Coordinates of C-alpha atoms and ligand atoms in Angstrom, one line a residue:
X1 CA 131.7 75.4 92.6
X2 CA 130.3 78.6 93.7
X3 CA 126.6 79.0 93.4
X4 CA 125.1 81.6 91.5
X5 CA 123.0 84.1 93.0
X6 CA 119.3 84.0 93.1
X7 CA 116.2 86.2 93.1
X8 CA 112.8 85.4 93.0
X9 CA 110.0 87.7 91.5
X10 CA 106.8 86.4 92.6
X11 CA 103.8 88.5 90.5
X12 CA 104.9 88.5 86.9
X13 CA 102.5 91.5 85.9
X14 CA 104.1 94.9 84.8
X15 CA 106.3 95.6 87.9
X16 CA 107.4 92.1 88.5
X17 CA 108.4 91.1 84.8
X18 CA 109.7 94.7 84.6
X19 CA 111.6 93.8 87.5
X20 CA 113.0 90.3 86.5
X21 CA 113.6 92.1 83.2
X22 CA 116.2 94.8 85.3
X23 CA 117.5 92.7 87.2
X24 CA 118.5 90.1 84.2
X25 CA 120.5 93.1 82.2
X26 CA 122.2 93.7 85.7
X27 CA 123.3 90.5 85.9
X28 CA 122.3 90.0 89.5
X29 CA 121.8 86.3 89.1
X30 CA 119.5 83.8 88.0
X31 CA 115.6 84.9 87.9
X32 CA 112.3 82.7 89.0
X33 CA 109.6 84.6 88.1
X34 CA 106.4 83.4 89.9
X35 CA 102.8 83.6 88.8
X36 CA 99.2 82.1 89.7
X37 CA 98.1 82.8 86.2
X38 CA 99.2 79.6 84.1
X39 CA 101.2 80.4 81.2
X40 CA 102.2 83.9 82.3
X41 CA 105.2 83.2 84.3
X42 CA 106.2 80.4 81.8
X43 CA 105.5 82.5 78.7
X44 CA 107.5 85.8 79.8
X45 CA 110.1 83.7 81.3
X46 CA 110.6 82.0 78.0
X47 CA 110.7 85.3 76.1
X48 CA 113.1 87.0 78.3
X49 CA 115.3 83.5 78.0
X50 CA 115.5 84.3 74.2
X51 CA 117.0 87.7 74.7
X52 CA 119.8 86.6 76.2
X53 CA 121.8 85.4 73.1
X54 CA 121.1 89.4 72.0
X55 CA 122.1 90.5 74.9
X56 CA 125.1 88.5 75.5
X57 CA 123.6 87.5 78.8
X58 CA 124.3 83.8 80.6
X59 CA 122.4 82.1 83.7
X60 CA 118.5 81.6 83.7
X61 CA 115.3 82.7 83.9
X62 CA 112.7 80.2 84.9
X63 CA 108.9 81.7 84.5
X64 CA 106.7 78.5 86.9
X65 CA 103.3 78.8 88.7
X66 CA 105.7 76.1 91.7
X67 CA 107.3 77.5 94.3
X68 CA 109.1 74.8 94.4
X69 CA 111.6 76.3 91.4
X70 CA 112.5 79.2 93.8
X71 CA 114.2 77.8 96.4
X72 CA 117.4 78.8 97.8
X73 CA 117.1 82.5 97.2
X74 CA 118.9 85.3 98.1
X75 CA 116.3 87.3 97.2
X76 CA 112.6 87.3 96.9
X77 CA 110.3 90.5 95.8
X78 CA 106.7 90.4 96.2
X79 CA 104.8 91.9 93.4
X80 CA 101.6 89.6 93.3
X81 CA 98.4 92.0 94.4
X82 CA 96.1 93.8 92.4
X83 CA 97.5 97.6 91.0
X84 CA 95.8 100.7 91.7
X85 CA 93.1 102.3 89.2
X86 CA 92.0 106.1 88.7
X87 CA 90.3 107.3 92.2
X88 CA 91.4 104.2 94.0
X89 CA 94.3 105.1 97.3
X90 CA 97.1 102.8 97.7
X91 CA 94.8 101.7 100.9
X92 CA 92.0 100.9 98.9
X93 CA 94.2 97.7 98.0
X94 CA 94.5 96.8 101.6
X95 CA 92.1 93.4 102.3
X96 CA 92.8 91.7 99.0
X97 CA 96.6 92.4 99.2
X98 CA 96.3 91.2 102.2
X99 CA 95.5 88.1 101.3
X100 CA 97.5 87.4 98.5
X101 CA 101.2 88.4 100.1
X102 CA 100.5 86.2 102.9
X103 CA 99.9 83.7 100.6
X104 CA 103.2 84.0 98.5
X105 CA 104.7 84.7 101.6
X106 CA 103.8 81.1 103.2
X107 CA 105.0 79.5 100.0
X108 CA 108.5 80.9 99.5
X109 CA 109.5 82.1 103.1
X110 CA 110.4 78.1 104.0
X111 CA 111.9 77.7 100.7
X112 CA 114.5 80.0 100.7
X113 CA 114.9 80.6 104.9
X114 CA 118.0 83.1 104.4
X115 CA 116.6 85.2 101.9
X116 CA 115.9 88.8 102.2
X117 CA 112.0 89.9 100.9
X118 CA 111.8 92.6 99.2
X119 CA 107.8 93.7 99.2
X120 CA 106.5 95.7 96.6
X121 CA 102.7 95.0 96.5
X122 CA 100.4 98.4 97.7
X123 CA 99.8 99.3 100.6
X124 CA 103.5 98.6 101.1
X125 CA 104.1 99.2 104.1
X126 CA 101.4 97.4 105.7
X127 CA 102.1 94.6 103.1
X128 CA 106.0 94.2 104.6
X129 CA 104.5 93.9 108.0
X130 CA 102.2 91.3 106.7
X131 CA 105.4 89.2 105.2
X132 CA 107.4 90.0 108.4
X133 CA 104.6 88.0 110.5
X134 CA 103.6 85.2 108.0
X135 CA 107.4 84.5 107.3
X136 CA 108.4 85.1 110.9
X137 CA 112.1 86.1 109.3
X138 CA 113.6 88.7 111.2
X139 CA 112.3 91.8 110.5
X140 CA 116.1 93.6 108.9
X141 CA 115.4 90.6 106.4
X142 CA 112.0 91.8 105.2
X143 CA 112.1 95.2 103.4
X144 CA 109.5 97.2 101.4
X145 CA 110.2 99.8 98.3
X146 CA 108.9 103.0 98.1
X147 CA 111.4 105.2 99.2
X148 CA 113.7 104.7 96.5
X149 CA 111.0 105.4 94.2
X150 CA 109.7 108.1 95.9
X151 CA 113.2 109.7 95.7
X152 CA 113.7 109.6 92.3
X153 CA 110.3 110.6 91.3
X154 CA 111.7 114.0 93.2
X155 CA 115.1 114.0 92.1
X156 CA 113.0 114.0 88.4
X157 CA 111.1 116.8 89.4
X158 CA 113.8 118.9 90.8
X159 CA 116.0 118.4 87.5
X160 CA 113.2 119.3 85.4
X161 CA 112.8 122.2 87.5
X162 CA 116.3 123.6 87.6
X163 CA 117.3 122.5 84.5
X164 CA 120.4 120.6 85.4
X165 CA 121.3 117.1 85.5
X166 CA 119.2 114.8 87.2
X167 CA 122.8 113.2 88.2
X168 CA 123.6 116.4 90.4
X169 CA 120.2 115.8 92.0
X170 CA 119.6 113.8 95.7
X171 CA 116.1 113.8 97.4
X172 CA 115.1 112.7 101.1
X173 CA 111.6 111.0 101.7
X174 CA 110.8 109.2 104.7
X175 CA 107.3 107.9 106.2
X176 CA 105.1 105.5 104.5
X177 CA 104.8 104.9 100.7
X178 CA 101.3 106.6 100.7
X179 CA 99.3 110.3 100.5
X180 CA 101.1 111.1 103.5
X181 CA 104.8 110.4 102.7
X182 CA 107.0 113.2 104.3
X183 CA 109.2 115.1 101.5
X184 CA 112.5 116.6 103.4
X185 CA 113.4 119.3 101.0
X186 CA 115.7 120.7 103.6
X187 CA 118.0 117.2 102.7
X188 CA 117.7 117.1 99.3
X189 CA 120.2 118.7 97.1
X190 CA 121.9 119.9 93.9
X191 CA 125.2 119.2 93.7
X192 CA 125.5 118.9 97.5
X193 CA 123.4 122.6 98.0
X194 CA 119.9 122.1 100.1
X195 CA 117.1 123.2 97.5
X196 CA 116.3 125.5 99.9
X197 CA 119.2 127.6 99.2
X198 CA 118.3 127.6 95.2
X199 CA 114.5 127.4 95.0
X200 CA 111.4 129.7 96.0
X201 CA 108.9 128.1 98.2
X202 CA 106.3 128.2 95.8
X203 CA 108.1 125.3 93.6
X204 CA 109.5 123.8 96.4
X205 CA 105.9 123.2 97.7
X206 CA 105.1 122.0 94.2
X207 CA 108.1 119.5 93.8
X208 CA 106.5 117.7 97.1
X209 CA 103.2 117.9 95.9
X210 CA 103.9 116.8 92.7
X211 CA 106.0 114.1 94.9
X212 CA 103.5 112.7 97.0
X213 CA 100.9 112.5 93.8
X214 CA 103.8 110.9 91.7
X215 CA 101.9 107.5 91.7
X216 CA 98.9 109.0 91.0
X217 CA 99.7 110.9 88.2
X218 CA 100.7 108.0 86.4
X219 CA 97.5 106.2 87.2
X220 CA 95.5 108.7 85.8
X221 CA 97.4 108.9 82.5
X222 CA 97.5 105.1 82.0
X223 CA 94.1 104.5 83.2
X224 CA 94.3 101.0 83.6
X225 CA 97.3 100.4 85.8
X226 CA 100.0 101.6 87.9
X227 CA 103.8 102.7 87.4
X228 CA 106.0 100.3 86.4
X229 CA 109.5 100.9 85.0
X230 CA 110.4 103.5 87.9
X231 CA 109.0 100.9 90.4
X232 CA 111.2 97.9 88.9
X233 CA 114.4 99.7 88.4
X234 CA 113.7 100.9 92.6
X235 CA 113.1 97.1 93.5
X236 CA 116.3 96.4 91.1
X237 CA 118.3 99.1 93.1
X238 CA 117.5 96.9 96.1
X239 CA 117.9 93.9 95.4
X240 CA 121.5 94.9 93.5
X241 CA 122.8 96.2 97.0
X242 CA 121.5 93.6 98.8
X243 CA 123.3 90.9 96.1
X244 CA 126.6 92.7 96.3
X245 CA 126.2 93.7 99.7
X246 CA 126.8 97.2 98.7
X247 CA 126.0 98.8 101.9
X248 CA 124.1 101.4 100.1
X249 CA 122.2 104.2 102.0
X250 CA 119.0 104.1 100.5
X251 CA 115.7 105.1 101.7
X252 CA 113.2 101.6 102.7
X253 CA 110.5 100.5 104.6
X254 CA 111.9 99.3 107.8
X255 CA 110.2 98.4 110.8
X256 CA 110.8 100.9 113.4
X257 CA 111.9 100.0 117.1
X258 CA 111.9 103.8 118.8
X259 CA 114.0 105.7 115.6
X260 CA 112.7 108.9 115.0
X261 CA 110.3 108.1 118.1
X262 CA 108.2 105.2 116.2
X263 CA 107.9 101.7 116.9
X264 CA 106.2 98.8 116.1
X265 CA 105.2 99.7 112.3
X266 CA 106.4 99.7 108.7
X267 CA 108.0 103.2 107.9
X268 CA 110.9 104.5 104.9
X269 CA 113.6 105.8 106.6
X270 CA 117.4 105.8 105.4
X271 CA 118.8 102.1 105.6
X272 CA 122.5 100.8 104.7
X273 CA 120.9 97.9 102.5
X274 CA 123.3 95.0 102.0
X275 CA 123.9 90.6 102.4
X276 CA 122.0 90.9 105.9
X277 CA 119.1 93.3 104.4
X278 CA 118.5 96.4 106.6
X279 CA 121.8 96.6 108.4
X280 CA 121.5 100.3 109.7
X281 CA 119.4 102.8 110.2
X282 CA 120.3 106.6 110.1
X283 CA 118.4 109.2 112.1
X284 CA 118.7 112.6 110.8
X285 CA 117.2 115.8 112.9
X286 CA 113.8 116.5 112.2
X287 CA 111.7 120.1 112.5
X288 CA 108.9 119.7 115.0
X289 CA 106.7 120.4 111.6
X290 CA 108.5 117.2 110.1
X291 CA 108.1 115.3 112.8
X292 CA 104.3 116.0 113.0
X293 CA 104.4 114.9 109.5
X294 CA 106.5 112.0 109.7
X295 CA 103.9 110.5 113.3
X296 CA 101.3 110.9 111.2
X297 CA 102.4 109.1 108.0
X298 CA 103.5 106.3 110.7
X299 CA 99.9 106.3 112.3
X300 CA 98.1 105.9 109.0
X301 CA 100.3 102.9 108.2
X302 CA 99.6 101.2 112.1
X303 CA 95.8 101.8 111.3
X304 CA 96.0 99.8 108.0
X305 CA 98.5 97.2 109.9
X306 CA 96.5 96.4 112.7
X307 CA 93.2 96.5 110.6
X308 CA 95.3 93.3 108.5
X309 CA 94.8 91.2 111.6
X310 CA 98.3 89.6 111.4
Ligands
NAD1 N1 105.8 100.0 96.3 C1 105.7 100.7 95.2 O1 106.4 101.7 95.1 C2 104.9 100.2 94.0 C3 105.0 100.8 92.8 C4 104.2 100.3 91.7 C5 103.3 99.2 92.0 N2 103.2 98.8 93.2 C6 102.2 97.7 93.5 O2 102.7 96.5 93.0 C7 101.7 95.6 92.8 C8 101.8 95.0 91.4 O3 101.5 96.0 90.4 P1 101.5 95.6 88.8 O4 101.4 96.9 88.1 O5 102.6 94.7 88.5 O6 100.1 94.8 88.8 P2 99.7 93.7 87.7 O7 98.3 93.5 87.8 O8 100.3 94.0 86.3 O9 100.5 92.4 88.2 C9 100.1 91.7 89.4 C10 100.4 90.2 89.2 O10 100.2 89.6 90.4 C11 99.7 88.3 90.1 N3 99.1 87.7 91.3 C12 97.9 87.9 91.9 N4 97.7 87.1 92.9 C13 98.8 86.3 93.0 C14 99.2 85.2 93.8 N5 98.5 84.8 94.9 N6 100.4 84.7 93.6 C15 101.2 85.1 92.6 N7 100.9 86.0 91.8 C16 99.7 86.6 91.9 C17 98.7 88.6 89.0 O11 98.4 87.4 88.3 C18 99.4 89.6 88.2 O12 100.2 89.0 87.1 C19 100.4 96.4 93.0 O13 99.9 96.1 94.3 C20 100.9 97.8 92.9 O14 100.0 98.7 93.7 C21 103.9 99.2 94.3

């Protein structure tokens, strides 16, 4: 018989039970939803199993503190870490993060040896290098989110701007998923037209301002947490074209091997994402100001990767 798919959520705070929640009403596959807090896992798992006779949904959720339940994934997303709070920088997470994805990582990599890894935990970047090294997978197998997120948080802005659907809206972000992410409003469009043809500088220097703050602004509003249901539908989106091998051109955290004249770190470029993970890259021209922008993203994210020790 053939097997279902499965993904495996490990953190099952906001982003990670959001994310389980997404990727149930997708009907991606069957959900383990990790946790070291006893009861959390087991008790949300449970609660989303009981939606499914509303929802007219089939399969199975299992919430477990064993990683033992997760084997044989297709999937995994790493959400376990701590979440940022007002003042704090992604970066500021760094040490403890640190820690904690190389632990999930040593748990689940052998379990589920084909899977791809989706990392989600902050500083991302530097976080997917970490589960590149503990899991020793190859490295188009071990992804992080940010991009995606960072894209539509500026595809949002953009349709508020104009007024117009956020459906005719595309955005371009590459770099790392931190202060210094690199905005490309020359590639981002309405209805195919570069937003340079159709907006003053002024707001197009406030869409990427507003852009790179996105995260922030959220913090400070919530005041005890970080984003969440933007993040999980992004790590959703992932997982969905890696599951159907879609193919899809979306914007990740890949590790870089001389693109865009960077290697040997964690960085968002564009990526066809499908059944093998990263399966392309795509380089696009940059300005020599973009580029400046884009080496220096990439040489906060090698500071915080070789400051991990892995
Ligand atoms: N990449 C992105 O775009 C993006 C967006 C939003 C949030 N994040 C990051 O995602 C992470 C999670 O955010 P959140 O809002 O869900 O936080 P949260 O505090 O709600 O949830 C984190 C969960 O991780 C669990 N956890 C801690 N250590 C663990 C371990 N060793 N094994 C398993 N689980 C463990 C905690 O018990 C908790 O339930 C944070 O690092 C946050 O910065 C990243």
């Amino acid at each position: 018989m053939h097997k279902r798919n499965k993904i495996t959520v490990i953190g099952a705070g906001n982003v990670g039970a959001s994310t389980a929640q997404r990727i149930l009403d997708m009907r991606l596959g069957d959900v383990a939803l990790v946790d070291v807090v006893d009861g959390v896992p087991q008790g949300k798992g449970l609660d989303l199993l009981e939606s499914f006779p509303i929802l007219g949904l089939s399969g199975d959720i299992i919430g477990t503190s064993s990683y033992d339940e997760t084997a044989g994934s297709d999937v995994i997303i790493i959400t376990a870490g701590l979440a940022r709070k007002p003042g704090m920088s992604r970066d500021d997470l760094l040490a403890a993060n640190a820690k904690i994805v190389a632990e999930c990582t040593k748990q689940a990599a052998p379990l589920s040896p084909d899977a791809v890894i989706i990392v989600v935990t902050n500083p991302m970047d530097v976080m997917a290098y970490v589960a590149a090294q503990v899991s020793g997978f190859p490295k188009e197998r071990v992804i992080g989110m940010g991009g995606v997120l960072d894209a539509a948080r500026m595809r949002t802005f953009i349709s508020i701007e104009m007024g117009v659907s956020v459906e005719n809206t595309n955005a371009f972000v590459l770099g790392g998923h931190g202060d210094q992410m690199v905005p490309l409003p020359r590639y981002s469009t309405i209805a195919g037209i570069p937003i340079t043809e159709l907006m003053s500088e002024d707001s197009i220097n406030g869409i990427v301002e507003r852009t790179r703050t996105g995260g922030a602004e959220i913090v400070e509003l919530l005041k005890t947490g970080s984003a969440y249901y933007a993040p999980a539908a992004s790590a959703a989106e992932m997982a969905r074209a890696i599951v159907l091998d879609q193919k899809k051109i979306l914007p990740c955290s890949v590790f870089l091997t001389g693109q865009y004249g960077q290697s040997g770190m964690y960085a968002g470029v564009p990526v066809a994402l499908g059944a093998g993970g990263a399966e392309e890259l795509f380089e696009v021209k940059l300005t020599a100001a973009e580029q400046e922008a884009f080496n220096a993203s990439c040489e906060a994210v090698k500071k915080g990767q070789e400051s991990t020790g892995f």
